[in-house]
CSV table of N, CA and C in Angstrom, one decimal:
chain,number,residue,atom,x,y,z
A,1,MET,N,0.8,-1.2,0.0
A,1,MET,CA,0.0,0.0,0.0
A,1,MET,C,0.9,1.2,0.0
A,2,PRO,N,0.7,2.1,-1.0
A,2,PRO,CA,1.6,3.3,-1.0
A,2,PRO,C,1.2,4.3,0.1
A,3,SER,N,2.2,5.0,0.6
A,3,SER,CA,2.0,6.0,1.7
A,3,SER,C,1.7,7.3,1.0
A,4,SER,N,0.8,8.0,1.6
A,4,SER,CA,0.5,9.4,1.1
A,4,SER,C,0.8,10.4,2.2
A,5,SER,N,1.2,11.5,1.8
A,5,SER,CA,1.5,12.6,2.8
A,5,SER,C,0.7,13.9,2.3
A,6,TRP,N,0.0,14.5,3.3
A,6,TRP,CA,-0.7,15.7,2.9
A,6,TRP,C,0.3,16.8,2.5
A,7,SER,N,1.5,16.8,3.1
A,7,SER,CA,2.4,17.9,2.8
A,7,SER,C,3.0,17.8,1.4
A,8,SER,N,2.9,16.6,0.8
A,8,SER,CA,3.5,16.4,-0.6
A,8,SER,C,2.4,16.7,-1.7
A,9,ARG,N,1.2,16.9,-1.3
A,9,ARG,CA,0.2,17.2,-2.3
A,9,ARG,C,0.3,18.6,-2.9
A,10,ARG,N,0.2,18.7,-4.2
A,10,ARG,CA,0.3,20.0,-4.8
A,10,ARG,C,-1.1,20.7,-4.9
A,11,HIS,N,-1.1,22.0,-5.0
A,11,HIS,CA,-2.3,22.7,-5.1
A,11,HIS,C,-2.6,23.1,-6.5
A,12,LEU,N,-3.7,22.7,-7.0
A,12,LEU,CA,-4.1,23.0,-8.4
A,12,LEU,C,-4.6,24.4,-8.5
A,13,PRO,N,-4.2,25.2,-9.6
A,13,PRO,CA,-4.6,26.6,-9.7
A,13,PRO,C,-6.1,26.8,-9.8
A,14,ASN,N,-6.8,25.8,-10.3
A,14,ASN,CA,-8.3,26.0,-10.5
A,14,ASN,C,-9.1,25.4,-9.3
A,15,SER,N,-8.4,25.0,-8.3
A,15,SER,CA,-9.1,24.4,-7.1
A,15,SER,C,-9.8,25.5,-6.3
A,16,PRO,N,-11.0,25.2,-5.9
A,16,PRO,CA,-11.8,26.2,-5.1
A,16,PRO,C,-11.3,26.3,-3.6
A,17,PHE,N,-10.4,25.4,-3.2
A,17,PHE,CA,-9.9,25.4,-1.9
A,17,PHE,C,-8.5,26.2,-1.8
A,18,GLN,N,-8.3,26.9,-0.8
A,18,GLN,CA,-7.1,27.7,-0.6
A,18,GLN,C,-6.0,26.7,-0.1
A,19,PRO,N,-4.7,26.9,-0.5
A,19,PRO,CA,-3.7,26.1,0.1
A,19,PRO,C,-3.4,26.5,1.5
A,20,GLU,N,-2.9,25.6,2.3
A,20,GLU,CA,-2.5,26.0,3.7
A,20,GLU,C,-1.3,26.9,3.6
A,21,PRO,N,-1.3,28.0,4.4
A,21,PRO,CA,-0.2,28.9,4.4
A,21,PRO,C,1.0,28.2,5.0
A,22,GLU,N,2.2,28.6,4.5
A,22,GLU,CA,3.4,28.0,5.1
A,22,GLU,C,3.6,28.7,6.5
A,23,ARG,N,4.0,27.8,7.5
A,23,ARG,CA,4.2,28.3,8.9
A,23,ARG,C,5.5,29.0,8.9
A,24,VAL,N,5.5,30.3,9.5
A,24,VAL,CA,6.7,31.1,9.6
A,24,VAL,C,7.1,31.0,11.1
A,25,VAL,N,8.3,30.6,11.4
A,25,VAL,CA,8.8,30.5,12.7
A,25,VAL,C,9.6,31.7,13.0
A,26,GLU,N,9.2,32.5,14.0
A,26,GLU,CA,10.0,33.7,14.4
A,26,GLU,C,11.3,33.4,15.0
A,27,ILE,N,12.3,34.2,14.7
A,27,ILE,CA,13.6,34.0,15.2
A,27,ILE,C,13.9,35.0,16.4
A,28,PHE,N,14.3,34.5,17.5
A,28,PHE,CA,14.6,35.4,18.7
A,28,PHE,C,16.0,35.4,19.0
A,29,GLU,N,16.5,36.6,19.6
A,29,GLU,CA,17.9,36.7,20.0
A,29,GLU,C,17.9,37.1,21.4
A,30,THR,N,19.0,36.9,22.1
A,30,THR,CA,19.2,37.2,23.5
A,30,THR,C,19.0,38.7,23.6
A,31,GLY,N,18.2,39.1,24.6
A,31,GLY,CA,17.9,40.5,24.9
A,31,GLY,C,16.5,41.0,24.3
A,32,ASP,N,15.9,40.2,23.5
A,32,ASP,CA,14.6,40.5,22.9
A,32,ASP,C,13.5,40.6,24.0
A,33,ARG,N,12.7,41.6,23.9
A,33,ARG,CA,11.5,41.6,24.7
A,33,ARG,C,10.4,40.9,24.0
A,34,VAL,N,9.6,40.0,24.8
A,34,VAL,CA,8.6,39.2,24.2
A,34,VAL,C,7.3,39.3,25.0
A,35,SER,N,6.2,38.9,24.4
A,35,SER,CA,4.9,38.8,25.0
A,35,SER,C,4.4,37.4,24.8
A,36,HIS,N,4.1,36.7,25.9
A,36,HIS,CA,3.6,35.3,25.8
A,36,HIS,C,2.1,35.4,26.2
A,37,ASP,N,1.2,34.6,25.5
A,37,ASP,CA,-0.2,34.6,25.8
A,37,ASP,C,-0.5,34.2,27.2
A,38,ILE,N,0.3,33.3,27.8
A,38,ILE,CA,0.0,32.8,29.1
A,38,ILE,C,0.8,33.4,30.2
A,39,HIS,N,2.1,33.6,30.0
A,39,HIS,CA,3.1,34.1,31.0
A,39,HIS,C,3.3,35.6,31.0
A,40,GLY,N,2.8,36.3,30.0
A,40,GLY,CA,3.0,37.7,29.9
A,40,GLY,C,4.3,38.2,29.3
A,41,LEU,N,4.8,39.4,29.8
A,41,LEU,CA,6.0,40.0,29.3
A,41,LEU,C,7.2,39.3,29.8
A,42,GLY,N,8.2,39.2,28.9
A,42,GLY,CA,9.5,38.6,29.4
A,42,GLY,C,10.6,39.1,28.5
A,43,LEU,N,11.8,38.6,28.9
A,43,LEU,CA,13.1,38.9,28.3
A,43,LEU,C,13.8,37.7,27.9
A,44,VAL,N,14.2,37.5,26.7
A,44,VAL,CA,14.9,36.3,26.2
A,44,VAL,C,16.3,36.4,26.8
A,45,VAL,N,16.7,35.3,27.6
A,45,VAL,CA,18.0,35.3,28.2
A,45,VAL,C,18.9,34.2,27.6
A,46,GLY,N,18.3,33.3,26.8
A,46,GLY,CA,19.1,32.3,26.2
A,46,GLY,C,18.4,31.8,24.9
A,47,VAL,N,19.3,31.4,23.9
A,47,VAL,CA,18.8,30.9,22.7
A,47,VAL,C,19.5,29.6,22.3
A,48,ASP,N,18.8,28.6,21.8
A,48,ASP,CA,19.5,27.4,21.3
A,48,ASP,C,18.7,27.0,20.0
A,49,SER,N,19.1,25.9,19.4
A,49,SER,CA,18.5,25.5,18.1
A,49,SER,C,17.1,25.0,18.3
A,50,TYR,N,16.6,24.6,19.5
A,50,TYR,CA,15.3,24.0,19.7
A,50,TYR,C,14.3,24.9,20.4
A,51,GLY,N,14.8,26.1,20.9
A,51,GLY,CA,13.9,27.0,21.7
A,51,GLY,C,14.7,28.1,22.3
A,52,VAL,N,14.0,28.8,23.2
A,52,VAL,CA,14.6,30.0,23.9
A,52,VAL,C,14.3,29.9,25.4
A,53,THR,N,15.1,30.5,26.2
A,53,THR,CA,14.9,30.6,27.6
A,53,THR,C,14.5,32.1,27.9
A,54,VAL,N,13.3,32.2,28.5
A,54,VAL,CA,12.7,33.5,28.8
A,54,VAL,C,12.5,33.8,30.3
A,55,ASP,N,13.0,34.9,30.7
A,55,ASP,CA,12.8,35.4,32.1
A,55,ASP,C,11.5,36.2,32.2
A,56,PHE,N,10.5,35.7,32.8
A,56,PHE,CA,9.2,36.4,33.0
A,56,PHE,C,9.1,37.1,34.3
A,57,GLY,N,10.2,37.3,35.0
A,57,GLY,CA,10.2,38.0,36.3
A,57,GLY,C,10.0,37.0,37.4
A,58,ALA,N,8.9,36.4,37.6
A,58,ALA,CA,8.6,35.4,38.7
A,58,ALA,C,9.2,34.1,38.4
A,59,GLN,N,9.4,33.8,37.1
A,59,GLN,CA,10.0,32.5,36.7
A,59,GLN,C,10.7,32.6,35.4
A,60,THR,N,11.6,31.6,35.2
A,60,THR,CA,12.4,31.5,33.9
A,60,THR,C,12.0,30.2,33.3
A,61,LEU,N,11.5,30.3,32.1
A,61,LEU,CA,11.0,29.1,31.4
A,61,LEU,C,11.7,29.0,30.0
A,62,ARG,N,11.8,27.7,29.6
A,62,ARG,CA,12.3,27.4,28.3
A,62,ARG,C,11.1,27.1,27.4
A,63,ILE,N,11.0,27.9,26.3
A,63,ILE,CA,9.9,27.8,25.3
A,63,ILE,C,10.4,27.2,24.1
A,64,THR,N,9.8,26.1,23.6
A,64,THR,CA,10.3,25.4,22.5
A,64,THR,C,9.7,25.9,21.2
A,65,SER,N,10.4,25.7,20.1
A,65,SER,CA,9.9,26.1,18.8
A,65,SER,C,8.9,25.1,18.3
A,66,PRO,N,7.9,25.5,17.5
A,66,PRO,CA,7.5,26.8,17.1
A,66,PRO,C,6.8,27.6,18.2
A,67,PHE,N,7.0,28.9,18.1
A,67,PHE,CA,6.5,29.8,19.2
A,67,PHE,C,5.1,30.3,18.9
A,68,ASN,N,4.1,29.4,19.0
A,68,ASN,CA,2.8,29.7,18.7
A,68,ASN,C,2.2,30.8,19.6
A,69,LYS,N,2.5,30.8,20.8
A,69,LYS,CA,1.9,31.8,21.8
A,69,LYS,C,2.8,32.9,22.2
A,70,MET,N,3.9,33.1,21.5
A,70,MET,CA,4.8,34.2,21.8
A,70,MET,C,5.2,35.0,20.6
A,71,GLU,N,5.3,36.3,20.9
A,71,GLU,CA,5.7,37.2,19.8
A,71,GLU,C,6.7,38.3,20.3
A,72,LYS,N,7.5,38.7,19.4
A,72,LYS,CA,8.5,39.7,19.7
A,72,LYS,C,7.9,41.1,19.8
A,73,LEU,N,8.3,41.9,20.8
A,73,LEU,CA,7.8,43.3,20.9
A,73,LEU,C,8.7,44.3,20.2
């Protein structure tokens, strides 16, 4: 049985359905001010290839990529 993947399907120009937009992952640097939907305002204190460490004042948390609930200010 052949395997099929939704990501490998191509979008036909005459299709009435819109293609799914490509997900853009934001890039953070040490010192960036951020806003998180749950934890509030914070400061990026560490960056690695899989996520960032953010100081939210009361606690320091590691947030993994993709950063769905966090945006750069």
